[in-house]
C-alpha positions as a printed NumPy array, in Angstrom:
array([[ 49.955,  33.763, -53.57 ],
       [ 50.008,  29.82 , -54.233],
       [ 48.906,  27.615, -51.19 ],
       [ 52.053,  25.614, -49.542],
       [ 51.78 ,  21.91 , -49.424],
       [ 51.413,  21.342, -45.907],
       [ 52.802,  18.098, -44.463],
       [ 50.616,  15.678, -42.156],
       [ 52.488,  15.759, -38.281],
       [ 53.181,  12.434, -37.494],
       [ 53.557,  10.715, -34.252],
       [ 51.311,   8.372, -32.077],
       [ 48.761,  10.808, -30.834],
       [ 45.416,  11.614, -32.635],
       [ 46.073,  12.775, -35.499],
       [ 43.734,  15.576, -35.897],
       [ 45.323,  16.891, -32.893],
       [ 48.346,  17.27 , -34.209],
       [ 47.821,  19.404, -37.171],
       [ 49.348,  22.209, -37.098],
       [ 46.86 ,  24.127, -39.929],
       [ 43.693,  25.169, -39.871],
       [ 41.285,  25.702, -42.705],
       [ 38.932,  29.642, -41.462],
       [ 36.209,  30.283, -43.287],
       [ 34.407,  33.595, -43.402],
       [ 37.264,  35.427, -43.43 ],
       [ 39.935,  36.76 , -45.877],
       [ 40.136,  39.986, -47.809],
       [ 36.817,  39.35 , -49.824],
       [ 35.5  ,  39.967, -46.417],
       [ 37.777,  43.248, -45.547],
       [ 40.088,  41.406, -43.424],
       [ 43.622,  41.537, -44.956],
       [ 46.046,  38.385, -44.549],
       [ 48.032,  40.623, -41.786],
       [ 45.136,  41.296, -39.686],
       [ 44.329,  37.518, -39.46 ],
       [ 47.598,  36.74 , -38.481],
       [ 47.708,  39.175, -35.567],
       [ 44.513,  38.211, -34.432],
       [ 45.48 ,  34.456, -34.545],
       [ 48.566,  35.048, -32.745],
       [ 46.651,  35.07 , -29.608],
       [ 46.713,  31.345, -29.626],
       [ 50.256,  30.764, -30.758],
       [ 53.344,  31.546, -33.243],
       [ 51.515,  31.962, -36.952],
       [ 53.973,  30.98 , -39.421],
       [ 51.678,  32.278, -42.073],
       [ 48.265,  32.641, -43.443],
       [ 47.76 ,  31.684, -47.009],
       [ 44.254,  32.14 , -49.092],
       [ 42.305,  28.612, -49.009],
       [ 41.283,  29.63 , -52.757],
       [ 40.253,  32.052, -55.162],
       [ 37.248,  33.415, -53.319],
       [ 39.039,  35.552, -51.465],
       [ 36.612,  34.455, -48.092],
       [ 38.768,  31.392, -46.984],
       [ 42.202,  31.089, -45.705],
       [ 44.746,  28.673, -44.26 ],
       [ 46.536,  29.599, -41.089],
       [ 49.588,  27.765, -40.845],
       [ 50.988,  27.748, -36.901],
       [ 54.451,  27.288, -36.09 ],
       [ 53.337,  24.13 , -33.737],
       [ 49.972,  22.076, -33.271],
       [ 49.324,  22.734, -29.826],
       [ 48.798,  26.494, -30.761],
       [ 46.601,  25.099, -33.81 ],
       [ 44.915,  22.993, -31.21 ],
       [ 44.055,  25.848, -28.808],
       [ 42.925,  28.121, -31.34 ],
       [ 40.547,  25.01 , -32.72 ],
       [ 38.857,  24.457, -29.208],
       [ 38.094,  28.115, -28.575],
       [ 36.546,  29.097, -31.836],
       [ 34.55 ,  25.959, -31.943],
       [ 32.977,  27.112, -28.652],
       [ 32.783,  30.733, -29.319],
       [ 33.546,  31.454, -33.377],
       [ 34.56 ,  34.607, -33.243],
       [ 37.386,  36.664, -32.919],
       [ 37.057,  40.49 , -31.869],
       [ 40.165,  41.37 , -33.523],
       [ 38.055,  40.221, -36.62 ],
       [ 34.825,  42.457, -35.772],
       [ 33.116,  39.499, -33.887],
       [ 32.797,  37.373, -37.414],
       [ 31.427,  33.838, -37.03 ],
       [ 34.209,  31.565, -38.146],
       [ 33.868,  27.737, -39.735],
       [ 37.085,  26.473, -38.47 ],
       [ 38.361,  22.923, -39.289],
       [ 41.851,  21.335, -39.46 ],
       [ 43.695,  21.495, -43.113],
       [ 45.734,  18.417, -43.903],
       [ 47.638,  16.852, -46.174],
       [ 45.99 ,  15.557, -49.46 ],
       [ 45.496,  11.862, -48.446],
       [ 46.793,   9.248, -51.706],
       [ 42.981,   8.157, -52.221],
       [ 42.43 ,  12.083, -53.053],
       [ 45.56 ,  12.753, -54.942],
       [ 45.326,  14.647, -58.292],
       [ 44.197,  12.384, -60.765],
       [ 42.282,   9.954, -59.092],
       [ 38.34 ,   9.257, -59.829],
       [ 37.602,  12.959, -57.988],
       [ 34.815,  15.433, -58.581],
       [ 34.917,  18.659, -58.409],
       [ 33.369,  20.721, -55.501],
       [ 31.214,  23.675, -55.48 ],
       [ 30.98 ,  26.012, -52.857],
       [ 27.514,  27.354, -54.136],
       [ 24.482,  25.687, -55.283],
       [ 24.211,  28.253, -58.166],
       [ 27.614,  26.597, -59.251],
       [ 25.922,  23.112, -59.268],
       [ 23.584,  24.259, -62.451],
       [ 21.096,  21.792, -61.43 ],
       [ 17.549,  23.208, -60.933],
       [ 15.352,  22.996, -57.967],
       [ 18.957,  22.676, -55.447],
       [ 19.423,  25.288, -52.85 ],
       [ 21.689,  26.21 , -50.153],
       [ 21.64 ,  29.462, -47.351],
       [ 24.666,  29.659, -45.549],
       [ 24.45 ,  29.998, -41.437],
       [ 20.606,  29.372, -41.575],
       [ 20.921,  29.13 , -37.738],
       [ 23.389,  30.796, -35.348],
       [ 25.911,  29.137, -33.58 ],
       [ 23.951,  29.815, -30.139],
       [ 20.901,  28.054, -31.907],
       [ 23.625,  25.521, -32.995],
       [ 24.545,  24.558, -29.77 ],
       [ 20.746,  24.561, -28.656],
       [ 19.505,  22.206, -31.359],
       [ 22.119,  19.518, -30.429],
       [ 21.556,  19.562, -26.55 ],
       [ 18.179,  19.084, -27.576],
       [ 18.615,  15.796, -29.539],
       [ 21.307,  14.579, -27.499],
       [ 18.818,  14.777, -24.284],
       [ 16.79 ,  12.4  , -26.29 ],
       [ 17.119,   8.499, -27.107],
       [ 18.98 ,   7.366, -29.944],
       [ 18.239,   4.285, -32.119],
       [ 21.425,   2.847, -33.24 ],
       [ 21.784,   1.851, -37.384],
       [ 24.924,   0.026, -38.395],
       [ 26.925,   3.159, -39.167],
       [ 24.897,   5.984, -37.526],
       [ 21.994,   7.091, -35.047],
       [ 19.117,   8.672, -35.88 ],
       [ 15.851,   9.911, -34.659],
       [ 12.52 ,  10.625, -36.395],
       [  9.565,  12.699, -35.238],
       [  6.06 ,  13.323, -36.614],
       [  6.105,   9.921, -38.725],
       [  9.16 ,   6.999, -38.841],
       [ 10.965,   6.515, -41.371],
       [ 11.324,   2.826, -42.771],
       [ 15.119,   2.109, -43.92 ],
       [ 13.722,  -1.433, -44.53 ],
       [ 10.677,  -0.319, -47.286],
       [ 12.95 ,   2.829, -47.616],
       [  8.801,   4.512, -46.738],
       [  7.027,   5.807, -44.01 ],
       [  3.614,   4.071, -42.582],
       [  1.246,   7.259, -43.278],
       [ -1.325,   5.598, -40.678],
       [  1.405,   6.163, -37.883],
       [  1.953,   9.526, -36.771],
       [  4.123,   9.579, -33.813],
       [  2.977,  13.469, -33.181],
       [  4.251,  16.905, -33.69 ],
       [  7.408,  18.114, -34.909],
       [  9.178,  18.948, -31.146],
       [  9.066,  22.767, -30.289],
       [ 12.892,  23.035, -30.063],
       [ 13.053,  22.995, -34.244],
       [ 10.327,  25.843, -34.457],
       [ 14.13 ,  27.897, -34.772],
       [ 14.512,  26.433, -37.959],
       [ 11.032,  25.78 , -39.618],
       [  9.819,  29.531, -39.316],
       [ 12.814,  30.71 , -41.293],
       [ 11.93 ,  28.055, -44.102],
       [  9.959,  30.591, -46.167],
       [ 13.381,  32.07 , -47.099],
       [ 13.748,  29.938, -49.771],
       [ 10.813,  31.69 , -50.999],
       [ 12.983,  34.328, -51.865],
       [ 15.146,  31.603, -54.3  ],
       [ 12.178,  30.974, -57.13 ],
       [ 11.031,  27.911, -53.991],
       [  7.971,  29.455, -53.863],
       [  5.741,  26.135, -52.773],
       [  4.278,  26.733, -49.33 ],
       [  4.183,  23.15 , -47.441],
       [  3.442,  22.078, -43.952],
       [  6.411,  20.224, -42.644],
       [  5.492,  16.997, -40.796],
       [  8.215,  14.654, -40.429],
       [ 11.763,  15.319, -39.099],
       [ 14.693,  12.843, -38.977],
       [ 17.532,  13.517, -37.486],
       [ 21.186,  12.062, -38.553],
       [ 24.453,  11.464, -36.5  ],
       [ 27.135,  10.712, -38.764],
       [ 30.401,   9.999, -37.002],
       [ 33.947,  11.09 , -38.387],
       [ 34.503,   9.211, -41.982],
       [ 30.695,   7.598, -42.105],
       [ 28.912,   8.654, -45.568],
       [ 25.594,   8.135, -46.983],
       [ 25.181,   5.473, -50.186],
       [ 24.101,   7.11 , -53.683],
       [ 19.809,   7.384, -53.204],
       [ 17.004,   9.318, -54.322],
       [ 14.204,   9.528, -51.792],
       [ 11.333,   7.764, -52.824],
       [  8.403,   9.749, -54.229],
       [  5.635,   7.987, -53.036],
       [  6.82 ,   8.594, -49.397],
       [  7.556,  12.486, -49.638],
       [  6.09 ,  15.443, -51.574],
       [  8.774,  17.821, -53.599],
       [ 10.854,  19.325, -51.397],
       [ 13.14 ,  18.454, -49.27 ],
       [ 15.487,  20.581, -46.419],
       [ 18.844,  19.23 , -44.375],
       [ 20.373,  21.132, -42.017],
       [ 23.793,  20.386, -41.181],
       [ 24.932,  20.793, -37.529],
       [ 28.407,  20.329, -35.935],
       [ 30.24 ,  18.737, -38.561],
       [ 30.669,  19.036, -42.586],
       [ 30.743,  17.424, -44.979],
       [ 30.93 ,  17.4  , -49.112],
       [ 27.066,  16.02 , -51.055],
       [ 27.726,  14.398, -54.525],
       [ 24.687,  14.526, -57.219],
       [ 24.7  ,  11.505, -59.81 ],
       [ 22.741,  11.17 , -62.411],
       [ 22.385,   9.178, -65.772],
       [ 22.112,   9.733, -68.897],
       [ 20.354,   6.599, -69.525],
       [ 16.652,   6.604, -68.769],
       [ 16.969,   5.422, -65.022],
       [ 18.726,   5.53 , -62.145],
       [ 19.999,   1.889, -62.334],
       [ 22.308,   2.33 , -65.328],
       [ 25.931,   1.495, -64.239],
       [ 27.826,   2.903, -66.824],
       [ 30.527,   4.912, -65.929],
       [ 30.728,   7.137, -69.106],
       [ 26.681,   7.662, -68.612],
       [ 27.348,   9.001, -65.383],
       [ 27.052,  12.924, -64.477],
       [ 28.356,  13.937, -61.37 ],
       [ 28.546,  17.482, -59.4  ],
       [ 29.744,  18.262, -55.572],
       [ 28.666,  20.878, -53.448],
       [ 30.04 ,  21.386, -49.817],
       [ 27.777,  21.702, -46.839],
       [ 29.007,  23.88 , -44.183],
       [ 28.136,  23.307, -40.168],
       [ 24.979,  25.546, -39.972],
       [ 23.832,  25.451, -43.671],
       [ 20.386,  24.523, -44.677],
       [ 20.411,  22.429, -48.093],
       [ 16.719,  22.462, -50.006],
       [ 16.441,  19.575, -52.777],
       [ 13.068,  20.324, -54.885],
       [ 12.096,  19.607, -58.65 ],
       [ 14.195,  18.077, -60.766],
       [ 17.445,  17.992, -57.974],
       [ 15.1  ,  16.026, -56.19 ],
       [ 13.481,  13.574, -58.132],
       [ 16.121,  12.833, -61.013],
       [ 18.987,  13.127, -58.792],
       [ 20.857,  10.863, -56.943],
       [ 21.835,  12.507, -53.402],
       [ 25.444,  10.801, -51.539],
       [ 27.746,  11.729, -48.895],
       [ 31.331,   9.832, -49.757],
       [ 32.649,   7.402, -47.048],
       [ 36.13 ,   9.167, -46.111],
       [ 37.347,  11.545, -43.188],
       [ 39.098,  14.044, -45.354],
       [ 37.361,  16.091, -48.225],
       [ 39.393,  18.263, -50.916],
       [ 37.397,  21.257, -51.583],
       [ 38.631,  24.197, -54.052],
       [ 42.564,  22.226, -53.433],
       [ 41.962,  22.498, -49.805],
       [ 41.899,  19.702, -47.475],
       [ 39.048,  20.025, -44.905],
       [ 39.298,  17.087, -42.122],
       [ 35.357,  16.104, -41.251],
       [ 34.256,  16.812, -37.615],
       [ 34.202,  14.351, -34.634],
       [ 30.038,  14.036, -35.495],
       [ 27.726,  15.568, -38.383],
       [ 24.402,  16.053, -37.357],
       [ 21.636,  16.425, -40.145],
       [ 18.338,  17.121, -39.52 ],
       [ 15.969,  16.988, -42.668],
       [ 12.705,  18.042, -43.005],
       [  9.955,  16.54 , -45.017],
       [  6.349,  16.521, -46.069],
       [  4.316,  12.853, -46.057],
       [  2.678,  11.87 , -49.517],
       [ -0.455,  11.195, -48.587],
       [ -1.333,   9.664, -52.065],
       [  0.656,   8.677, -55.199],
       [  3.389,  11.009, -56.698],
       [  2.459,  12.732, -60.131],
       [  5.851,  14.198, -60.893],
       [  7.216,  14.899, -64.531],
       [ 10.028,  11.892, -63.778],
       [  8.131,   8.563, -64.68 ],
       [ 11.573,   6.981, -64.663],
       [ 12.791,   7.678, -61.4  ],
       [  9.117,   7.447, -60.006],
       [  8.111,   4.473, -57.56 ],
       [  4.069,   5.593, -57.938],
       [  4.249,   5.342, -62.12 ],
       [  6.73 ,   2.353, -62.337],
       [  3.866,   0.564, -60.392],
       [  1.113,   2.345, -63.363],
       [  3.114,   1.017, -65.955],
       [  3.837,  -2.309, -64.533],
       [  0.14 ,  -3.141, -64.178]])
């Protein structure tokens, strides 16, 4: 069954509240929930005119509601409880499905999206779905939202165990503000699963920063610096998601503007997925979040959350980086300069 165009509602309310289609993840037959059993268990929140697969996985659907007040209601509850017993208590990713916005239309400068990192074919990138519940969710927000905030021009952010300096894009190693808090231990003892994904370097996590992105607000096209981090690298997504874009060049550094030199591969980041960047994904590869509200993943149009919350997890460099990318690295560029 194709997907229907649906139409953006208009009028002079929010627009997000007016949608009257909702993108569900988790759930489809690929799952062993049929398109009819969806339905009638999203009818408790309205008319369903229709649920439609989101794409060929098979685990994603549009539900299409007959008005967006329904679509609305149904939106609210699942993003305080996600789950549905009618659906055997499955945790749900639930955003708002729109229509594709003109700077996203078919055949503009677009790349495609990935829904795995495995599907990326770029080596030493990994991503684990629902790393942390929804309850632990909820917890690790409330936690950072109890604490002060230091405003950036787009975002807010936080940092624990050592700052990080936007302005030398570094950390001062002399500086340690303290221990990681206790309300992330949720998170860092379930690290060693990436063991189980050929990640098999053990490291002791000591710096934390912590990302608020609000609706539409991106990141620029970076690779974090080598001299201030060792190899790998872990962001956790929280609240909101959002799509990642890898560049790379096939010049011999980063710097090289030309378009037709330029590689490019997308992977979207659920709310509650834990993104590792090691080896080459981390040190050859340019890491950006696109500026916009709306992302098109697998034809679908996913509107971003209110927030996204990252938190990211790194190990200081305590001396200069020996990695196998000379190009990309600060430490050697500064050996072969002298």
């Amino acid at each position: 069954m194709g997907l229907p165009k649906f139409s953006r509602p208009k009028g002079g309310h929010d627009r997000e509240e007016l949608s009257c289609n909702l993108y569900v993840a988790n759930c489809g037959p690929a799952v062993g929930l049929t398109l009819d059993r969806i339905a009638s268990a999203f009818t408790s929140f309205g008319i369903v005119k229709g649920v439609y697969p989101a794409d060929e996985t098979g685990c994603r659907v549009i539900v299409s509601y007959h008005d967006h007040a329904s679509a609305h209601s149904a939106l609210k509850a699942l993003t305080q409880s996600p789950c549905l017993r009618d659906l055997g208590g499955r945790s749900l990713h639930v955003r708002y499905s729109v229509e594709r916005p003109p700077c996203l239309a078919k055949g503009s400068d677009s790349v495609q999206v990935y829904l795995e990192a495995s599907e990326l074919n770029i080596p030493g990138i990994y991503l684990i779905h629902d790393f942390v519940s929804p309850q632990q969710e909820e917890q690790l927000l409330a936690a950072v939202d109890a604490r002060p905030w230091h405003s950036l021009a787009k975002r807010r952010v936080q940092h624990y165990g050592y700052e990080f300096r936007y302005d030398i894009r570094n950390v001062n190693t002399h500086q340690q503000l303290g221990e990681l808090p206790s309300f992330v231990t949720c998170v860092t003892e379930r690290i060693p699963l990436f063991r189980n994904l050929n990640e098999a370097t053990a490291i002791s996590l000591d710096q934390l920063t912590v990302n608020e992105y609000p609706a539409g607000v991106g990141l620029s096209p970076h690779i974090d610096t080598h001299s201030a981090f060792e190899g790998s690298i872990y962001s956790l997504s929280l609240s909101g998601s959002c799509i990642m874009e890898f560049r790379a060049y096939a010049g011999d550094t980063d710097s090289d503007t030309n378009s037709s030199n330029l590689l490019r591969k997308a992977i979207y980041l659920p709310p509650r997925s834990m993104l590792l960047l090691s080896g080459e994904g981390r040190y050859a590869w340019q890491h950006y979040i696109p500026h916009h509200k709306v992302d098109m993943v697998k034809d679908t149009m996913i509107r971003r959350g209110p927030r996204r919350v990252s938190f990211t997890f790194r190990k200081v460099r305590k001396g200069p980086c020996q990695c196998d990318y000379p190009q990309f690295c600060d430490s050697q560029k500064v050996k072969r300069d002298d």
